Amino acid sequence: DLEKFVREQPERNRLIWRAIETGINYFDTGNLDEAESLGLALKELRRDNVHLTLMILGLFGKMAEKPPSQWKDLIADDVDMKLKALNTKYADILMLLAPESNYSCERLTAALEVFCELKSQGKIGFIGASTHQPRFLAEVMRRYDCFDVVMVRYNYHLQEPRDEIFPLAKALEVGIVVMKPFAWPYYGIPFMRFGPVEGEEGPYTPAQTCIRWILESP
């Protein structure tokens, strides 16, 4: 609720400011309250070295409920609302979440047309897609070559993107953002399995072990 959101915002401010101090400068936002919270935290900071991603959630499902004549306004209004929440006029990446959900060629083509228009207006820098379905994403990338960046889950226990997305992204010059970098136990694995061999973490923390393994990937 609003009262709780306002009460807890100072603590979120401190976390975000501390993250920026330690060198974390990339933030993505999905729901509107995430954008509002980050926007409030960044309000008192300079934006110079902070990169922001805003996500469009459930877009094709929303498009399916409206006539094509309203699709452009649907997308533009969503982006404007989240930019306002972030207290900015520009987001580095506009990320289409789960393009496989309610997918159709017509909806994707129409959405990309609006994305490119927003890009030409200077509201976004790059166009991306985020998914848990790398095979579907790879097929869209091959067919349309329409994304500047893609976000996929990748860690020691989820290596599927390595064989399909990584070489394709390299060939098409598409950037990759890794989500789910930590091999947390909700994958049904022992909590301490962060890398290839249990017990080989050495002087590294679990977080460092996970990221170290990811960064050693081709």
mmCIF file of N, CA and C in Angstrom, residues 13-114:
data_model
loop_
_atom_site.group_PDB
_atom_site.id
_atom_site.type_symbol
_atom_site.label_atom_id
_atom_site.label_comp_id
_atom_site.label_asym_id
_atom_site.label_seq_id
_atom_site.Cartn_x
_atom_site.Cartn_y
_atom_site.Cartn_z
ATOM 1 N N ASN A 13 16.355 3.872 -0.843
ATOM 2 C CA ASN A 13 17.293 4.908 -1.286
ATOM 3 C C ASN A 13 18.715 4.556 -0.870
ATOM 4 N N ARG A 14 18.883 4.178 0.400
ATOM 5 C CA ARG A 14 20.220 3.871 0.909
ATOM 6 C C ARG A 14 20.831 2.681 0.172
ATOM 7 N N LEU A 15 20.016 1.666 -0.116
ATOM 8 C CA LEU A 15 20.525 0.494 -0.831
ATOM 9 C C LEU A 15 20.978 0.857 -2.241
ATOM 10 N N ILE A 16 20.173 1.643 -2.930
ATOM 11 C CA ILE A 16 20.510 2.022 -4.308
ATOM 12 C C ILE A 16 21.721 2.938 -4.337
ATOM 13 N N TRP A 17 21.788 3.900 -3.418
ATOM 14 C CA TRP A 17 22.946 4.799 -3.369
ATOM 15 C C TRP A 17 24.218 4.006 -3.080
ATOM 16 N N ARG A 18 24.117 3.040 -2.159
ATOM 17 C CA ARG A 18 25.287 2.228 -1.819
ATOM 18 C C ARG A 18 25.708 1.386 -3.020
ATOM 19 N N ALA A 19 24.747 0.853 -3.746
ATOM 20 C CA ALA A 19 25.065 0.065 -4.939
ATOM 21 C C ALA A 19 25.841 0.909 -5.949
ATOM 22 N N ILE A 20 25.397 2.133 -6.155
ATOM 23 C CA ILE A 20 26.064 3.022 -7.109
ATOM 24 C C ILE A 20 27.478 3.355 -6.625
ATOM 25 N N GLU A 21 27.627 3.574 -5.314
ATOM 26 C CA GLU A 21 28.950 3.858 -4.750
ATOM 27 C C GLU A 21 29.927 2.722 -5.006
ATOM 28 N N THR A 22 29.436 1.478 -4.981
ATOM 29 C CA THR A 22 30.321 0.322 -5.148
ATOM 30 C C THR A 22 30.518 -0.065 -6.609
ATOM 31 N N GLY A 23 29.923 0.700 -7.533
ATOM 32 C CA GLY A 23 30.172 0.461 -8.946
ATOM 33 C C GLY A 23 29.038 -0.179 -9.714
ATOM 34 N N ILE A 24 27.927 -0.475 -9.066
ATOM 35 C CA ILE A 24 26.762 -1.018 -9.781
ATOM 36 C C ILE A 24 26.051 0.138 -10.461
ATOM 37 N N ASN A 25 25.968 0.091 -11.776
ATOM 38 C CA ASN A 25 25.391 1.242 -12.488
ATOM 39 C C ASN A 25 24.348 0.840 -13.527
ATOM 40 N N TYR A 26 23.856 -0.395 -13.449
ATOM 41 C CA TYR A 26 22.814 -0.853 -14.372
ATOM 42 C C TYR A 26 21.614 -1.319 -13.555
ATOM 43 N N PHE A 27 20.443 -0.746 -13.829
ATOM 44 C CA PHE A 27 19.219 -1.090 -13.114
ATOM 45 C C PHE A 27 18.098 -1.336 -14.116
ATOM 46 N N ASP A 28 17.370 -2.432 -13.927
ATOM 47 C CA ASP A 28 16.177 -2.617 -14.757
ATOM 48 C C ASP A 28 14.936 -2.613 -13.875
ATOM 49 N N THR A 29 13.839 -2.161 -14.452
ATOM 50 C CA THR A 29 12.592 -2.039 -13.712
ATOM 51 C C THR A 29 11.479 -2.711 -14.501
ATOM 52 N N GLY A 30 10.605 -3.410 -13.779
ATOM 53 C CA GLY A 30 9.475 -4.075 -14.424
ATOM 54 C C GLY A 30 8.177 -3.399 -14.073
ATOM 55 N N ASN A 31 7.676 -3.672 -12.877
ATOM 56 C CA ASN A 31 6.418 -3.080 -12.444
ATOM 57 C C ASN A 31 6.581 -1.582 -12.182
ATOM 58 N N LEU A 32 5.458 -0.886 -12.203
ATOM 59 C CA LEU A 32 5.490 0.567 -12.047
ATOM 60 C C LEU A 32 6.071 0.985 -10.712
ATOM 61 N N ASP A 33 5.771 0.241 -9.632
ATOM 62 C CA ASP A 33 6.297 0.638 -8.326
ATOM 63 C C ASP A 33 7.813 0.513 -8.270
ATOM 64 N N GLU A 34 8.384 -0.412 -9.046
ATOM 65 C CA GLU A 34 9.843 -0.511 -9.118
ATOM 66 C C GLU A 34 10.428 0.744 -9.764
ATOM 67 N N ALA A 35 9.794 1.194 -10.839
ATOM 68 C CA ALA A 35 10.256 2.402 -11.522
ATOM 69 C C ALA A 35 10.121 3.614 -10.612
ATOM 70 N N GLU A 36 9.000 3.708 -9.892
ATOM 71 C CA GLU A 36 8.797 4.838 -8.982
ATOM 72 C C GLU A 36 9.846 4.858 -7.869
ATOM 73 N N SER A 37 10.125 3.680 -7.303
ATOM 74 C CA SER A 37 11.089 3.595 -6.212
ATOM 75 C C SER A 37 12.482 3.984 -6.687
ATOM 76 N N LEU A 38 12.895 3.452 -7.841
ATOM 77 C CA LEU A 38 14.211 3.792 -8.370
ATOM 78 C C LEU A 38 14.271 5.261 -8.752
ATOM 79 N N GLY A 39 13.192 5.771 -9.338
ATOM 80 C CA GLY A 39 13.150 7.182 -9.716
ATOM 81 C C GLY A 39 13.312 8.098 -8.526
ATOM 82 N N LEU A 40 12.685 7.751 -7.409
ATOM 83 C CA LEU A 40 12.818 8.556 -6.191
ATOM 84 C C LEU A 40 14.251 8.508 -5.654
ATOM 85 N N ALA A 41 14.864 7.329 -5.720
ATOM 86 C CA ALA A 41 16.232 7.185 -5.213
ATOM 87 C C ALA A 41 17.226 7.965 -6.063
ATOM 88 N N LEU A 42 16.977 8.019 -7.370
ATOM 89 C CA LEU A 42 17.905 8.698 -8.273
ATOM 90 C C LEU A 42 17.640 10.195 -8.367
ATOM 91 N N LYS A 43 16.532 10.636 -7.787
ATOM 92 C CA LYS A 43 16.134 12.036 -7.920
ATOM 93 C C LYS A 43 17.198 12.978 -7.383
ATOM 94 N N GLU A 44 17.881 12.558 -6.318
ATOM 95 C CA GLU A 44 18.887 13.419 -5.697
ATOM 96 C C GLU A 44 20.296 13.126 -6.200
ATOM 97 N N LEU A 45 20.420 12.211 -7.160
ATOM 98 C CA LEU A 45 21.739 11.865 -7.694
ATOM 99 C C LEU A 45 21.836 12.281 -9.153
ATOM 100 N N ARG A 46 23.035 12.453 -9.630
ATOM 101 C CA ARG A 46 23.238 12.716 -11.050
ATOM 102 C C ARG A 46 23.079 11.413 -11.818
ATOM 103 N N ARG A 47 22.500 11.486 -12.980
ATOM 104 C CA ARG A 47 22.194 10.308 -13.774
ATOM 105 C C ARG A 47 23.367 9.903 -14.678
ATOM 106 N N ASP A 48 24.435 10.661 -14.686
ATOM 107 C CA ASP A 48 25.487 10.539 -15.697
ATOM 108 C C ASP A 48 25.920 9.107 -15.970
ATOM 109 N N ASN A 49 26.258 8.368 -14.936
ATOM 110 C CA ASN A 49 26.830 7.032 -15.123
ATOM 111 C C ASN A 49 25.889 5.913 -14.703
ATOM 112 N N VAL A 50 24.584 6.183 -14.670
ATOM 113 C CA VAL A 50 23.594 5.179 -14.310
ATOM 114 C C VAL A 50 22.771 4.829 -15.542
ATOM 115 N N HIS A 51 22.701 3.545 -15.842
ATOM 116 C CA HIS A 51 21.984 3.074 -17.028
ATOM 117 C C HIS A 51 20.684 2.403 -16.611
ATOM 118 N N LEU A 52 19.579 2.807 -17.247
ATOM 119 C CA LEU A 52 18.259 2.350 -16.855
ATOM 120 C C LEU A 52 17.574 1.550 -17.961
ATOM 121 N N THR A 53 16.916 0.486 -17.545
ATOM 122 C CA THR A 53 16.082 -0.306 -18.446
ATOM 123 C C THR A 53 14.653 -0.271 -17.937
ATOM 124 N N LEU A 54 13.717 -0.037 -18.830
ATOM 125 C CA LEU A 54 12.320 -0.199 -18.456
ATOM 126 C C LEU A 54 11.742 -1.346 -19.279
ATOM 127 N N MET A 55 10.879 -2.114 -18.634
ATOM 128 C CA MET A 55 10.285 -3.283 -19.271
ATOM 129 C C MET A 55 8.811 -3.045 -19.568
ATOM 130 N N ILE A 56 8.382 -3.585 -20.706
ATOM 131 C CA ILE A 56 6.960 -3.624 -21.023
ATOM 132 C C ILE A 56 6.471 -5.024 -20.705
ATOM 133 N N LEU A 57 5.524 -5.118 -19.776
ATOM 134 C CA LEU A 57 5.056 -6.408 -19.280
ATOM 135 C C LEU A 57 3.765 -6.817 -19.980
ATOM 136 N N GLY A 58 3.703 -8.069 -20.415
ATOM 137 C CA GLY A 58 2.469 -8.604 -20.990
ATOM 138 C C GLY A 58 1.959 -7.837 -22.190
ATOM 139 N N LEU A 59 2.870 -7.316 -23.009
ATOM 140 C CA LEU A 59 2.450 -6.424 -24.093
ATOM 141 C C LEU A 59 1.541 -7.100 -25.106
ATOM 142 N N PHE A 60 1.912 -8.269 -25.591
ATOM 143 C CA PHE A 60 1.123 -8.896 -26.654
ATOM 144 C C PHE A 60 -0.265 -9.296 -26.162
ATOM 145 N N GLY A 61 -0.374 -9.648 -24.887
ATOM 146 C CA GLY A 61 -1.685 -9.937 -24.321
ATOM 147 C C GLY A 61 -2.562 -8.695 -24.294
ATOM 148 N N LYS A 62 -1.976 -7.553 -23.935
ATOM 149 C CA LYS A 62 -2.720 -6.289 -23.921
ATOM 150 C C LYS A 62 -3.112 -5.884 -25.341
ATOM 151 N N MET A 63 -2.199 -6.118 -26.298
ATOM 152 C CA MET A 63 -2.509 -5.778 -27.684
ATOM 153 C C MET A 63 -3.654 -6.637 -28.218
ATOM 154 N N ALA A 64 -3.699 -7.904 -27.772
ATOM 155 C CA ALA A 64 -4.752 -8.809 -28.231
ATOM 156 C C ALA A 64 -6.140 -8.351 -27.794
ATOM 157 N N GLU A 65 -6.200 -7.557 -26.723
ATOM 158 C CA GLU A 65 -7.479 -7.091 -26.190
ATOM 159 C C GLU A 65 -7.947 -5.790 -26.830
ATOM 160 N N LYS A 66 -7.104 -5.205 -27.682
ATOM 161 C CA LYS A 66 -7.448 -3.918 -28.291
ATOM 162 C C LYS A 66 -7.324 -3.989 -29.812
ATOM 163 N N PRO A 67 -8.035 -3.131 -30.527
ATOM 164 C CA PRO A 67 -7.904 -3.100 -31.994
ATOM 165 C C PRO A 67 -6.540 -2.554 -32.391
ATOM 166 N N PRO A 68 -6.022 -2.945 -33.533
ATOM 167 C CA PRO A 68 -4.707 -2.471 -33.970
ATOM 168 C C PRO A 68 -4.566 -0.955 -33.992
ATOM 169 N N SER A 69 -5.662 -0.257 -34.180
ATOM 170 C CA SER A 69 -5.601 1.206 -34.226
ATOM 171 C C SER A 69 -5.166 1.813 -32.899
ATOM 172 N N GLN A 70 -5.272 1.046 -31.797
ATOM 173 C CA GLN A 70 -4.919 1.553 -30.478
ATOM 174 C C GLN A 70 -3.564 1.048 -29.982
ATOM 175 N N TRP A 71 -2.900 0.226 -30.765
ATOM 176 C CA TRP A 71 -1.653 -0.387 -30.310
ATOM 177 C C TRP A 71 -0.558 0.636 -30.068
ATOM 178 N N LYS A 72 -0.423 1.593 -30.977
ATOM 179 C CA LYS A 72 0.647 2.589 -30.842
ATOM 180 C C LYS A 72 0.501 3.381 -29.545
ATOM 181 N N ASP A 73 -0.715 3.854 -29.263
ATOM 182 C CA ASP A 73 -0.939 4.620 -28.035
ATOM 183 C C ASP A 73 -0.727 3.753 -26.796
ATOM 184 N N LEU A 74 -1.106 2.481 -26.875
ATOM 185 C CA LEU A 74 -0.919 1.561 -25.757
ATOM 186 C C LEU A 74 0.552 1.480 -25.358
ATOM 187 N N ILE A 75 1.408 1.325 -26.346
ATOM 188 C CA ILE A 75 2.847 1.199 -26.082
ATOM 189 C C ILE A 75 3.441 2.528 -25.640
ATOM 190 N N ALA A 76 3.118 3.602 -26.382
ATOM 191 C CA ALA A 76 3.692 4.914 -26.074
ATOM 192 C C ALA A 76 3.285 5.386 -24.685
ATOM 193 N N ASP A 77 2.032 5.152 -24.312
ATOM 194 C CA ASP A 77 1.561 5.579 -22.992
ATOM 195 C C ASP A 77 2.268 4.810 -21.880
ATOM 196 N N ASP A 78 2.484 3.503 -22.089
ATOM 197 C CA ASP A 78 3.185 2.682 -21.100
ATOM 198 C C ASP A 78 4.604 3.211 -20.882
ATOM 199 N N VAL A 79 5.292 3.497 -21.977
ATOM 200 C CA VAL A 79 6.669 3.994 -21.883
ATOM 201 C C VAL A 79 6.705 5.362 -21.206
ATOM 202 N N ASP A 80 5.807 6.265 -21.591
ATOM 203 C CA ASP A 80 5.786 7.604 -20.996
ATOM 204 C C ASP A 80 5.503 7.530 -19.495
ATOM 205 N N MET A 81 4.600 6.637 -19.106
ATOM 206 C CA MET A 81 4.254 6.498 -17.694
ATOM 207 C C MET A 81 5.460 6.036 -16.885
ATOM 208 N N LYS A 82 6.229 5.098 -17.431
ATOM 209 C CA LYS A 82 7.377 4.578 -16.690
ATOM 210 C C LYS A 82 8.554 5.554 -16.706
ATOM 211 N N LEU A 83 8.715 6.286 -17.782
ATOM 212 C CA LEU A 83 9.750 7.321 -17.801
ATOM 213 C C LEU A 83 9.440 8.392 -16.753
ATOM 214 N N LYS A 84 8.180 8.767 -16.634
ATOM 215 C CA LYS A 84 7.782 9.744 -15.620
ATOM 216 C C LYS A 84 8.048 9.210 -14.222
ATOM 217 N N ALA A 85 7.747 7.926 -14.007
ATOM 218 C CA ALA A 85 7.994 7.313 -12.696
ATOM 219 C C ALA A 85 9.477 7.303 -12.372
ATOM 220 N N LEU A 86 10.311 7.134 -13.386
ATOM 221 C CA LEU A 86 11.760 7.104 -13.196
ATOM 222 C C LEU A 86 12.377 8.497 -13.092
ATOM 223 N N ASN A 87 11.549 9.535 -13.248
ATOM 224 C CA ASN A 87 12.033 10.917 -13.203
ATOM 225 C C ASN A 87 13.089 11.170 -14.278
ATOM 226 N N THR A 88 12.818 10.665 -15.475
ATOM 227 C CA THR A 88 13.761 10.846 -16.572
ATOM 228 C C THR A 88 12.998 10.945 -17.888
ATOM 229 N N LYS A 89 13.657 11.473 -18.889
ATOM 230 C CA LYS A 89 13.060 11.553 -20.227
ATOM 231 C C LYS A 89 13.638 10.502 -21.161
ATOM 232 N N TYR A 90 14.563 9.682 -20.605
ATOM 233 C CA TYR A 90 15.287 8.741 -21.470
ATOM 234 C C TYR A 90 15.641 7.479 -20.704
ATOM 235 N N ALA A 91 15.420 6.323 -21.324
ATOM 236 C CA ALA A 91 15.869 5.044 -20.775
ATOM 237 C C ALA A 91 16.849 4.417 -21.753
ATOM 238 N N ASP A 92 17.895 3.827 -21.225
ATOM 239 C CA ASP A 92 18.910 3.247 -22.102
ATOM 240 C C ASP A 92 18.358 2.079 -22.917
ATOM 241 N N ILE A 93 17.522 1.243 -22.285
ATOM 242 C CA ILE A 93 16.966 0.070 -22.972
ATOM 243 C C ILE A 93 15.473 -0.031 -22.713
ATOM 244 N N LEU A 94 14.728 -0.326 -23.754
ATOM 245 C CA LEU A 94 13.326 -0.709 -23.627
ATOM 246 C C LEU A 94 13.263 -2.212 -23.844
ATOM 247 N N MET A 95 12.866 -2.947 -22.810
ATOM 248 C CA MET A 95 12.915 -4.405 -22.846
ATOM 249 C C MET A 95 11.502 -4.983 -22.958
ATOM 250 N N LEU A 96 11.286 -5.797 -23.980
ATOM 251 C CA LEU A 96 10.024 -6.512 -24.155
ATOM 252 C C LEU A 96 10.105 -7.806 -23.363
ATOM 253 N N LEU A 97 9.277 -7.927 -22.324
ATOM 254 C CA LEU A 97 9.317 -9.101 -21.465
ATOM 255 C C LEU A 97 8.471 -10.229 -22.048
ATOM 256 N N ALA A 98 9.064 -11.424 -22.096
ATOM 257 C CA ALA A 98 8.374 -12.648 -22.531
ATOM 258 C C ALA A 98 7.672 -12.484 -23.871
ATOM 259 N N PRO A 99 8.407 -12.255 -24.953
ATOM 260 C CA PRO A 99 7.770 -12.085 -26.266
ATOM 261 C C PRO A 99 7.021 -13.326 -26.744
ATOM 262 N N GLU A 100 7.306 -14.479 -26.136
ATOM 263 C CA GLU A 100 6.605 -15.699 -26.535
ATOM 264 C C GLU A 100 5.155 -15.737 -26.063
ATOM 265 N N SER A 101 4.813 -14.895 -25.074
ATOM 266 C CA SER A 101 3.466 -14.897 -24.517
ATOM 267 C C SER A 101 2.504 -14.133 -25.429
ATOM 268 N N ASN A 102 1.480 -14.808 -25.939
ATOM 269 C CA ASN A 102 0.497 -14.221 -26.870
ATOM 270 C C ASN A 102 1.162 -13.686 -28.133
ATOM 271 N N TYR A 103 2.237 -14.359 -28.540
ATOM 272 C CA TYR A 103 2.996 -13.896 -29.705
ATOM 273 C C TYR A 103 2.192 -14.008 -30.996
ATOM 274 N N SER A 104 2.386 -13.040 -31.856
ATOM 275 C CA SER A 104 1.972 -13.140 -33.251
ATOM 276 C C SER A 104 2.915 -12.262 -34.059
ATOM 277 N N CYS A 105 3.124 -12.621 -35.300
ATOM 278 C CA CYS A 105 4.005 -11.841 -36.171
ATOM 279 C C CYS A 105 3.489 -10.416 -36.305
ATOM 280 N N GLU A 106 2.167 -10.269 -36.418
ATOM 281 C CA GLU A 106 1.571 -8.947 -36.582
ATOM 282 C C GLU A 106 1.849 -8.063 -35.369
ATOM 283 N N ARG A 107 1.708 -8.630 -34.162
ATOM 284 C CA ARG A 107 1.928 -7.840 -32.947
ATOM 285 C C ARG A 107 3.390 -7.464 -32.786
ATOM 286 N N LEU A 108 4.278 -8.411 -33.064
ATOM 287 C CA LEU A 108 5.705 -8.102 -32.945
ATOM 288 C C LEU A 108 6.103 -7.015 -33.929
ATOM 289 N N THR A 109 5.670 -7.131 -35.167
ATOM 290 C CA THR A 109 6.018 -6.143 -36.189
ATOM 291 C C THR A 109 5.514 -4.757 -35.816
ATOM 292 N N ALA A 110 4.263 -4.703 -35.319
ATOM 293 C CA ALA A 110 3.687 -3.413 -34.920
ATOM 294 C C ALA A 110 4.431 -2.829 -33.727
ATOM 295 N N ALA A 111 4.760 -3.677 -32.758
ATOM 296 C CA ALA A 111 5.468 -3.200 -31.571
ATOM 297 C C ALA A 111 6.852 -2.670 -31.939
ATOM 298 N N LEU A 112 7.564 -3.386 -32.780
ATOM 299 C CA LEU A 112 8.902 -2.953 -33.174
ATOM 300 C C LEU A 112 8.870 -1.618 -33.903
ATOM 301 N N GLU A 113 7.820 -1.405 -34.672
ATOM 302 C CA GLU A 113 7.680 -0.129 -35.380
ATOM 303 C C GLU A 113 7.564 1.029 -34.386
ATOM 304 N N VAL A 114 6.779 0.812 -33.324
ATOM 305 C CA VAL A 114 6.636 1.849 -32.297
ATOM 306 C C VAL A 114 7.940 2.006 -31.518
#
